[in-house]
Amino acid sequence: MATYKPFLIQKLTDNAPVRDSKEWNIWIKSVPFKVFPDMKDIPSRDWVDESGIDEFLPNTPFYKAYEIDCQFVYIGAYESANTQIKSFLKYLAEGGFFKFYDTYTKIGRTNIRYVSNDEDIFYRREGNDDIVQFKVTLKVNDPITDITLTK
């Protein structure tokens, strides 16, 4: 497991427990959180009789939500992947927004939601274990708030 790291996830509901990805035998391959988000489009006016444009910069900048394509790896007992991955995807999709913390990059975000999964990249290697790589698209609605791990 040295090449893949676990992640922590918590639904944004009252008393929701923090869950460890090891519960599902799912590990991170790639979660491309932005270190700093893109600014939202600012109002501007393009005057026909003047060069350039007038931009109106707010005192406090605002930032865009963004989607990320996360790659996960399931490593578990032979013929167990479908059940565990389905359980994980169901957890993501049901019950609304959640917090997500990547233990490798030490980046965490809140107000995230499930968008979709790409079943075209599922594959399985034969042997004693199921090893399945899959992609999930998540939307980061709060690109600014950092989630930190406290023990």
mmCIF file of C-alpha atoms in Angstrom:
data_model
loop_
_atom_site.group_PDB
_atom_site.id
_atom_site.type_symbol
_atom_site.label_atom_id
_atom_site.label_comp_id
_atom_site.label_asym_id
_atom_site.label_seq_id
_atom_site.Cartn_x
_atom_site.Cartn_y
_atom_site.Cartn_z
ATOM 1 C CA MET A 1 0.000 0.000 0.000
ATOM 2 C CA ALA A 2 3.063 2.263 -0.051
ATOM 3 C CA THR A 3 2.138 3.848 -3.386
ATOM 4 C CA TYR A 4 -1.470 4.705 -2.474
ATOM 5 C CA LYS A 5 -2.737 6.666 0.508
ATOM 6 C CA PRO A 6 -6.103 6.618 2.288
ATOM 7 C CA PHE A 7 -8.435 9.593 2.597
ATOM 8 C CA LEU A 8 -10.915 10.809 5.187
ATOM 9 C CA ILE A 9 -14.478 11.844 4.410
ATOM 10 C CA GLN A 10 -17.350 13.242 6.463
ATOM 11 C CA LYS A 11 -20.918 14.119 5.496
ATOM 12 C CA LEU A 12 -22.026 17.637 6.419
ATOM 13 C CA THR A 13 -24.896 16.449 8.589
ATOM 14 C CA ASP A 14 -25.339 16.537 12.353
ATOM 15 C CA ASN A 15 -23.113 14.063 14.180
ATOM 16 C CA ALA A 16 -21.863 12.419 10.984
ATOM 17 C CA PRO A 17 -18.754 10.339 11.726
ATOM 18 C CA VAL A 18 -15.452 10.849 9.959
ATOM 19 C CA ARG A 19 -14.953 7.803 7.775
ATOM 20 C CA ASP A 20 -11.665 6.345 6.605
ATOM 21 C CA SER A 21 -11.392 5.077 3.016
ATOM 22 C CA LYS A 22 -9.898 1.864 4.386
ATOM 23 C CA GLU A 23 -13.493 0.882 5.307
ATOM 24 C CA TRP A 24 -14.108 0.337 1.605
ATOM 25 C CA ASN A 25 -10.513 -0.768 0.753
ATOM 26 C CA ILE A 26 -10.274 2.311 -1.474
ATOM 27 C CA TRP A 27 -7.110 4.364 -1.848
ATOM 28 C CA ILE A 28 -6.219 7.617 -3.580
ATOM 29 C CA LYS A 29 -4.376 7.573 -6.852
ATOM 30 C CA SER A 30 -5.077 11.231 -7.698
ATOM 31 C CA VAL A 31 -7.241 13.957 -6.160
ATOM 32 C CA PRO A 32 -6.255 17.163 -7.955
ATOM 33 C CA PHE A 33 -7.438 19.819 -5.499
ATOM 34 C CA LYS A 34 -6.361 23.299 -6.527
ATOM 35 C CA VAL A 35 -3.981 24.893 -4.051
ATOM 36 C CA PHE A 36 -5.550 28.256 -4.919
ATOM 37 C CA PRO A 37 -8.748 28.656 -6.952
ATOM 38 C CA ASP A 38 -9.566 30.762 -10.003
ATOM 39 C CA MET A 39 -11.270 34.122 -9.512
ATOM 40 C CA LYS A 40 -14.861 34.527 -10.568
ATOM 41 C CA ASP A 41 -15.434 36.670 -13.635
ATOM 42 C CA ILE A 42 -15.520 40.301 -12.686
ATOM 43 C CA PRO A 43 -17.937 42.862 -14.140
ATOM 44 C CA SER A 44 -16.549 44.844 -17.021
ATOM 45 C CA ARG A 45 -17.703 47.320 -19.626
ATOM 46 C CA ASP A 46 -16.355 47.440 -23.154
ATOM 47 C CA TRP A 47 -16.898 50.944 -24.493
ATOM 48 C CA VAL A 48 -17.125 51.137 -28.288
ATOM 49 C CA ASP A 49 -15.451 54.544 -28.425
ATOM 50 C CA GLU A 50 -12.536 53.688 -26.052
ATOM 51 C CA SER A 51 -9.569 51.327 -26.165
ATOM 52 C CA GLY A 52 -9.550 48.405 -23.770
ATOM 53 C CA ILE A 53 -12.236 47.753 -21.152
ATOM 54 C CA ASP A 54 -13.205 49.036 -17.712
ATOM 55 C CA GLU A 55 -13.039 46.319 -15.059
ATOM 56 C CA PHE A 56 -14.665 46.686 -11.667
ATOM 57 C CA LEU A 57 -12.540 44.940 -9.050
ATOM 58 C CA PRO A 58 -14.249 44.206 -5.729
ATOM 59 C CA ASN A 59 -12.381 44.869 -2.472
ATOM 60 C CA THR A 60 -12.832 41.206 -1.561
ATOM 61 C CA PRO A 61 -12.269 38.773 -4.447
ATOM 62 C CA PHE A 62 -14.585 35.831 -4.991
ATOM 63 C CA TYR A 63 -13.596 32.438 -6.376
ATOM 64 C CA LYS A 64 -15.106 29.862 -8.706
ATOM 65 C CA ALA A 65 -16.288 26.422 -7.709
ATOM 66 C CA TYR A 66 -14.648 23.704 -9.789
ATOM 67 C CA GLU A 67 -14.929 20.047 -10.695
ATOM 68 C CA ILE A 68 -12.136 17.525 -10.270
ATOM 69 C CA ASP A 69 -11.652 14.051 -11.703
ATOM 70 C CA CYS A 70 -10.406 11.887 -8.856
ATOM 71 C CA GLN A 71 -8.785 8.525 -9.477
ATOM 72 C CA PHE A 72 -9.186 5.830 -6.858
ATOM 73 C CA VAL A 73 -7.900 2.295 -6.538
ATOM 74 C CA TYR A 74 -9.763 -0.548 -4.887
ATOM 75 C CA ILE A 75 -7.553 -3.340 -3.503
ATOM 76 C CA GLY A 76 -9.377 -6.180 -1.807
ATOM 77 C CA ALA A 77 -10.401 -9.819 -1.813
ATOM 78 C CA TYR A 78 -11.153 -11.519 -5.105
ATOM 79 C CA GLU A 79 -14.655 -10.699 -6.426
ATOM 80 C CA SER A 80 -15.314 -8.113 -3.697
ATOM 81 C CA ALA A 81 -14.709 -4.937 -5.722
ATOM 82 C CA ASN A 82 -18.166 -4.399 -7.183
ATOM 83 C CA THR A 83 -19.912 -4.488 -3.814
ATOM 84 C CA GLN A 84 -17.400 -2.209 -2.075
ATOM 85 C CA ILE A 85 -17.113 0.334 -4.903
ATOM 86 C CA LYS A 86 -20.902 0.512 -5.210
ATOM 87 C CA SER A 87 -21.175 1.088 -1.447
ATOM 88 C CA PHE A 88 -18.585 3.889 -1.656
ATOM 89 C CA LEU A 89 -20.290 5.582 -4.627
ATOM 90 C CA LYS A 90 -23.653 5.336 -2.881
ATOM 91 C CA TYR A 91 -22.140 7.026 0.188
ATOM 92 C CA LEU A 92 -20.822 9.862 -1.992
ATOM 93 C CA ALA A 93 -24.063 10.339 -3.921
ATOM 94 C CA GLU A 94 -26.594 10.144 -1.082
ATOM 95 C CA GLY A 95 -27.000 12.589 1.737
ATOM 96 C CA GLY A 96 -25.608 15.751 0.220
ATOM 97 C CA PHE A 97 -22.361 17.599 0.733
ATOM 98 C CA PHE A 98 -19.239 16.313 2.470
ATOM 99 C CA LYS A 99 -15.720 17.178 3.603
ATOM 100 C CA PHE A 100 -12.785 15.377 1.990
ATOM 101 C CA TYR A 101 -9.186 15.196 3.259
ATOM 102 C CA ASP A 102 -6.334 13.775 1.158
ATOM 103 C CA THR A 103 -3.740 12.268 3.527
ATOM 104 C CA TYR A 104 -1.020 12.367 0.839
ATOM 105 C CA THR A 105 -1.175 16.035 -0.213
ATOM 106 C CA LYS A 106 -2.539 17.142 3.175
ATOM 107 C CA ILE A 107 -5.230 19.165 1.357
ATOM 108 C CA GLY A 108 -8.827 19.071 2.494
ATOM 109 C CA ARG A 109 -11.923 20.845 1.244
ATOM 110 C CA THR A 110 -15.525 21.160 2.361
ATOM 111 C CA ASN A 111 -18.889 21.545 0.640
ATOM 112 C CA ILE A 112 -18.050 18.887 -1.959
ATOM 113 C CA ARG A 113 -20.619 16.821 -3.811
ATOM 114 C CA TYR A 114 -20.664 13.778 -6.071
ATOM 115 C CA VAL A 115 -21.158 14.471 -9.796
ATOM 116 C CA SER A 116 -20.515 11.209 -11.657
ATOM 117 C CA ASN A 117 -18.294 8.190 -12.132
ATOM 118 C CA ASP A 118 -16.648 6.906 -15.278
ATOM 119 C CA GLU A 119 -17.276 3.191 -15.608
ATOM 120 C CA ASP A 120 -15.331 3.009 -18.864
ATOM 121 C CA ILE A 121 -12.000 2.881 -17.035
ATOM 122 C CA PHE A 122 -12.812 0.033 -14.672
ATOM 123 C CA TYR A 123 -10.427 -2.865 -15.052
ATOM 124 C CA ARG A 124 -9.509 -5.903 -13.061
ATOM 125 C CA ARG A 125 -6.269 -7.816 -12.778
ATOM 126 C CA GLU A 126 -6.552 -11.527 -12.072
ATOM 127 C CA GLY A 127 -4.946 -13.089 -9.039
ATOM 128 C CA ASN A 128 -5.722 -13.370 -5.361
ATOM 129 C CA ASP A 129 -6.966 -9.785 -5.094
ATOM 130 C CA ASP A 130 -9.287 -7.471 -6.977
ATOM 131 C CA ILE A 131 -7.383 -4.393 -8.094
ATOM 132 C CA VAL A 132 -9.692 -1.891 -9.744
ATOM 133 C CA GLN A 133 -8.939 1.666 -10.805
ATOM 134 C CA PHE A 134 -11.879 4.008 -11.290
ATOM 135 C CA LYS A 135 -12.582 7.700 -11.737
ATOM 136 C CA VAL A 136 -15.109 9.853 -9.870
ATOM 137 C CA THR A 137 -15.973 13.455 -10.676
ATOM 138 C CA LEU A 138 -16.547 15.689 -7.653
ATOM 139 C CA LYS A 139 -17.555 19.341 -7.456
ATOM 140 C CA VAL A 140 -15.737 21.575 -4.967
ATOM 141 C CA ASN A 141 -18.268 24.278 -4.076
ATOM 142 C CA ASP A 142 -16.102 25.930 -1.412
ATOM 143 C CA PRO A 143 -12.674 26.369 -3.036
ATOM 144 C CA ILE A 144 -11.234 28.483 -0.197
ATOM 145 C CA THR A 145 -11.862 26.804 3.150
ATOM 146 C CA ASP A 146 -8.996 24.507 4.130
ATOM 147 C CA ILE A 147 -9.778 21.367 6.109
ATOM 148 C CA THR A 148 -6.962 20.273 8.392
ATOM 149 C CA LEU A 149 -6.408 17.028 10.197
ATOM 150 C CA THR A 150 -6.440 17.298 13.987
ATOM 151 C CA LYS A 151 -5.796 14.429 16.341
#
